[in-house]
PDB file of C-alpha atoms in Angstrom:
ATOM      1  CA  TYR A   7     -69.945 -20.604  49.455  1.00  0.00           C
ATOM      2  CA  LEU A   8     -69.557 -19.386  53.023  1.00  0.00           C
ATOM      3  CA  THR A   9     -66.329 -19.328  55.072  1.00  0.00           C
ATOM      4  CA  SER A  10     -66.354 -20.638  58.634  1.00  0.00           C
ATOM      5  CA  ASP A  11     -66.409 -17.023  59.889  1.00  0.00           C
ATOM      6  CA  GLY A  12     -69.282 -15.926  57.615  1.00  0.00           C
ATOM      7  CA  TRP A  13     -67.671 -14.339  54.529  1.00  0.00           C
ATOM      8  CA  SER A  14     -69.304 -15.003  51.137  1.00  0.00           C
ATOM      9  CA  VAL A  15     -67.178 -16.663  48.455  1.00  0.00           C
ATOM     10  CA  TRP A  16     -68.241 -16.561  44.786  1.00  0.00           C
ATOM     11  CA  ALA A  17     -66.673 -18.728  42.056  1.00  0.00           C
ATOM     12  CA  GLY A  18     -67.005 -18.519  38.274  1.00  0.00           C
ATOM     13  CA  ARG A  19     -67.820 -21.784  36.458  1.00  0.00           C
ATOM     14  CA  ASN A  20     -66.461 -20.887  33.005  1.00  0.00           C
ATOM     15  CA  ASN A  21     -64.536 -18.128  31.197  1.00  0.00           C
ATOM     16  CA  ARG A  22     -67.634 -15.985  30.642  1.00  0.00           C
ATOM     17  CA  GLU A  23     -68.661 -16.212  34.306  1.00  0.00           C
ATOM     18  CA  ASN A  24     -65.054 -15.519  35.379  1.00  0.00           C
ATOM     19  CA  ASP A  25     -65.173 -12.342  33.283  1.00  0.00           C
ATOM     20  CA  ILE A  26     -68.475 -11.182  34.775  1.00  0.00           C
ATOM     21  CA  LEU A  27     -67.386 -12.055  38.316  1.00  0.00           C
ATOM     22  CA  SER A  28     -63.972 -10.393  38.112  1.00  0.00           C
ATOM     23  CA  HIS A  29     -64.798  -7.304  36.063  1.00  0.00           C
ATOM     24  CA  ARG A  30     -68.465  -6.519  36.811  1.00  0.00           C
ATOM     25  CA  LEU A  31     -69.667  -8.075  40.083  1.00  0.00           C
ATOM     26  CA  ALA A  32     -66.583  -7.697  42.257  1.00  0.00           C
ATOM     27  CA  THR A  33     -66.285  -4.429  44.151  1.00  0.00           C
ATOM     28  CA  GLN A  34     -62.855  -2.812  44.374  1.00  0.00           C
ATOM     29  CA  ASN A  35     -62.126  -4.019  47.928  1.00  0.00           C
ATOM     30  CA  ASP A  36     -63.269  -7.632  47.463  1.00  0.00           C
ATOM     31  CA  VAL A  37     -60.397 -10.131  47.424  1.00  0.00           C
ATOM     32  CA  TRP A  38     -59.759 -11.929  44.104  1.00  0.00           C
ATOM     33  CA  PHE A  39     -58.187 -15.422  43.885  1.00  0.00           C
ATOM     34  CA  HIS A  40     -56.889 -17.703  41.107  1.00  0.00           C
ATOM     35  CA  ALA A  41     -54.857 -20.920  41.178  1.00  0.00           C
ATOM     36  CA  HIS A  42     -51.383 -19.931  39.913  1.00  0.00           C
ATOM     37  CA  GLY A  43     -50.182 -21.928  36.925  1.00  0.00           C
ATOM     38  CA  TYR A  44     -53.483 -23.747  36.392  1.00  0.00           C
ATOM     39  CA  ALA A  45     -56.589 -23.051  34.332  1.00  0.00           C
ATOM     40  CA  GLY A  46     -59.518 -22.556  36.651  1.00  0.00           C
ATOM     41  CA  SER A  47     -62.138 -20.396  38.295  1.00  0.00           C
ATOM     42  CA  HIS A  48     -61.801 -16.825  39.413  1.00  0.00           C
ATOM     43  CA  VAL A  49     -62.941 -16.649  43.032  1.00  0.00           C
ATOM     44  CA  ILE A  50     -64.065 -13.565  44.967  1.00  0.00           C
ATOM     45  CA  LEU A  51     -64.132 -13.184  48.755  1.00  0.00           C
ATOM     46  CA  ARG A  52     -66.918 -10.612  49.167  1.00  0.00           C
ATOM     47  CA  ARG A  53     -66.273  -7.782  51.608  1.00  0.00           C
ATOM     48  CA  GLU A  54     -69.992  -6.791  51.599  1.00  0.00           C
ATOM     49  CA  GLY A  55     -69.424  -3.444  53.299  1.00  0.00           C
ATOM     50  CA  ARG A  56     -67.163  -4.763  56.064  1.00  0.00           C
ATOM     51  CA  LYS A  57     -64.396  -2.424  57.188  1.00  0.00           C
ATOM     52  CA  GLU A  58     -62.194  -5.149  58.699  1.00  0.00           C
ATOM     53  CA  ASP A  59     -59.887  -7.296  56.611  1.00  0.00           C
ATOM     54  CA  PRO A  60     -60.752 -10.987  56.217  1.00  0.00           C
ATOM     55  CA  SER A  61     -59.042 -13.361  58.656  1.00  0.00           C
ATOM     56  CA  SER A  62     -56.161 -15.518  57.451  1.00  0.00           C
ATOM     57  CA  ARG A  63     -58.532 -18.493  57.812  1.00  0.00           C
ATOM     58  CA  ALA A  64     -61.116 -16.859  55.500  1.00  0.00           C
ATOM     59  CA  LEU A  65     -58.338 -16.137  52.964  1.00  0.00           C
ATOM     60  CA  GLU A  66     -57.143 -19.768  53.131  1.00  0.00           C
ATOM     61  CA  GLU A  67     -60.677 -21.136  52.754  1.00  0.00           C
ATOM     62  CA  ALA A  68     -61.418 -18.935  49.714  1.00  0.00           C
ATOM     63  CA  ALA A  69     -58.049 -19.901  48.206  1.00  0.00           C
ATOM     64  CA  GLY A  70     -58.977 -23.561  48.753  1.00  0.00           C
ATOM     65  CA  VAL A  71     -62.112 -23.031  46.647  1.00  0.00           C
ATOM     66  CA  ALA A  72     -59.994 -21.471  43.868  1.00  0.00           C
ATOM     67  CA  ALA A  73     -57.623 -24.454  44.030  1.00  0.00           C
ATOM     68  CA  TYR A  74     -60.519 -26.926  43.986  1.00  0.00           C
ATOM     69  CA  TRP A  75     -62.084 -25.352  40.878  1.00  0.00           C
ATOM     70  CA  SER A  76     -58.795 -25.471  38.949  1.00  0.00           C
ATOM     71  CA  LYS A  77     -56.851 -28.082  36.986  1.00  0.00           C
ATOM     72  CA  GLY A  78     -54.725 -28.446  40.145  1.00  0.00           C
ATOM     73  CA  ARG A  79     -57.610 -30.024  42.074  1.00  0.00           C
ATOM     74  CA  THR A  80     -55.834 -33.392  42.451  1.00  0.00           C
ATOM     75  CA  ALA A  81     -52.602 -31.864  43.800  1.00  0.00           C
ATOM     76  CA  ASN A  82     -51.867 -32.010  47.522  1.00  0.00           C
ATOM     77  CA  LYS A  83     -51.056 -28.270  47.692  1.00  0.00           C
ATOM     78  CA  VAL A  84     -51.730 -25.604  45.056  1.00  0.00           C
ATOM     79  CA  PRO A  85     -50.258 -22.084  44.861  1.00  0.00           C
ATOM     80  CA  VAL A  86     -53.097 -19.545  44.732  1.00  0.00           C
ATOM     81  CA  VAL A  87     -52.494 -15.869  43.983  1.00  0.00           C
ATOM     82  CA  TYR A  88     -54.740 -13.227  45.507  1.00  0.00           C
ATOM     83  CA  THR A  89     -55.097  -9.461  45.493  1.00  0.00           C
ATOM     84  CA  LEU A  90     -57.781  -6.823  45.883  1.00  0.00           C
ATOM     85  CA  ALA A  91     -60.216  -6.834  42.959  1.00  0.00           C
ATOM     86  CA  LYS A  92     -59.239  -3.230  42.116  1.00  0.00           C
ATOM     87  CA  PHE A  93     -55.801  -4.562  41.078  1.00  0.00           C
ATOM     88  CA  VAL A  94     -57.301  -7.035  38.561  1.00  0.00           C
ATOM     89  CA  SER A  95     -57.829  -5.859  34.993  1.00  0.00           C
ATOM     90  CA  LYS A  96     -58.625  -7.256  31.579  1.00  0.00           C
ATOM     91  CA  PRO A  97     -56.371  -6.323  28.657  1.00  0.00           C
ATOM     92  CA  ARG A  98     -58.191  -4.560  25.806  1.00  0.00           C
ATOM     93  CA  GLY A  99     -59.494  -7.121  23.289  1.00  0.00           C
ATOM     94  CA  ALA A 100     -58.552 -10.100  25.472  1.00  0.00           C
ATOM     95  CA  VAL A 101     -60.484 -13.368  25.355  1.00  0.00           C
ATOM     96  CA  PRO A 102     -63.132 -13.993  28.054  1.00  0.00           C
ATOM     97  CA  GLY A 103     -61.677 -15.177  31.351  1.00  0.00           C
ATOM     98  CA  LEU A 104     -58.296 -13.481  30.945  1.00  0.00           C
ATOM     99  CA  ALA A 105     -57.200 -11.285  33.834  1.00  0.00           C
ATOM    100  CA  VAL A 106     -54.014  -9.436  34.695  1.00  0.00           C
ATOM    101  CA  MET A 107     -53.237  -8.671  38.332  1.00  0.00           C
ATOM    102  CA  LYS A 108     -50.898  -6.406  40.282  1.00  0.00           C
ATOM    103  CA  ARG A 109     -49.762  -6.430  43.908  1.00  0.00           C
ATOM    104  CA  GLU A 110     -50.590 -10.112  44.293  1.00  0.00           C
ATOM    105  CA  LYS A 111     -49.576 -12.424  47.121  1.00  0.00           C
ATOM    106  CA  THR A 112     -49.324 -16.220  46.958  1.00  0.00           C
ATOM    107  CA  ILE A 113     -50.710 -18.732  49.432  1.00  0.00           C
ATOM    108  CA  MET A 114     -50.218 -22.534  49.347  1.00  0.00           C
ATOM    109  CA  VAL A 115     -53.456 -24.394  50.097  1.00  0.00           C
ATOM    110  CA  ARG A 116     -55.086 -27.792  49.895  1.00  0.00           C
ATOM    111  CA  PRO A 117     -57.962 -27.793  47.353  1.00  0.00           C
ATOM    112  CA  ALA A 118     -61.273 -27.891  49.259  1.00  0.00           C
ATOM    113  CA  LEU A 119     -64.869 -26.743  48.959  1.00  0.00           C
ATOM    114  CA  LEU A 120     -66.856 -24.827  51.564  1.00  0.00           C
ATOM    115  CA  PRO A 121     -70.534 -25.235  52.435  1.00  0.00           C
ATOM    116  CA  ALA A 122     -72.835 -23.543  49.913  1.00  0.00           C
ATOM    117  CA  GLU A 123     -74.777 -20.462  51.017  1.00  0.00           C
ATOM    118  CA  GLU A 124     -78.458 -20.994  51.810  1.00  0.00           C
ATOM    119  CA  GLY A 125     -80.540 -21.044  48.641  1.00  0.00           C
ATOM    120  CA  GLU A 126     -77.534 -21.550  46.361  1.00  0.00           C
ATOM    121  CA  LYS A 127     -77.259 -24.502  43.999  1.00  0.00           C
ATOM    122  CA  ASP A 128     -74.075 -26.252  42.955  1.00  0.00           C
TER     123      ASP A 128
END
């Protein structure tokens, strides 16, 4: 997906993809999102070499994708936790898709999708 100001957003579609996305593909300064209290996708806001921090709008839009791809999709507002990917870890021996985070913040958002990037399929 692509935010309105041009940041790439990646979402896992299952536990195995969540694992790969969170622990292999995400770079340490990408921003990681997950709907708090709901099963759902791990979502990454890709920094892609940018020095500046993402805008609050980009954070909200990426959080909306995390809310949409969670069991909270039908709720009006969903709490979504986010942190830098370097603060997300997987406990030793944990099942696929499990992640533990530190230094997280919470944002309340309406579940919503963004336009897909060119060449991407849903």
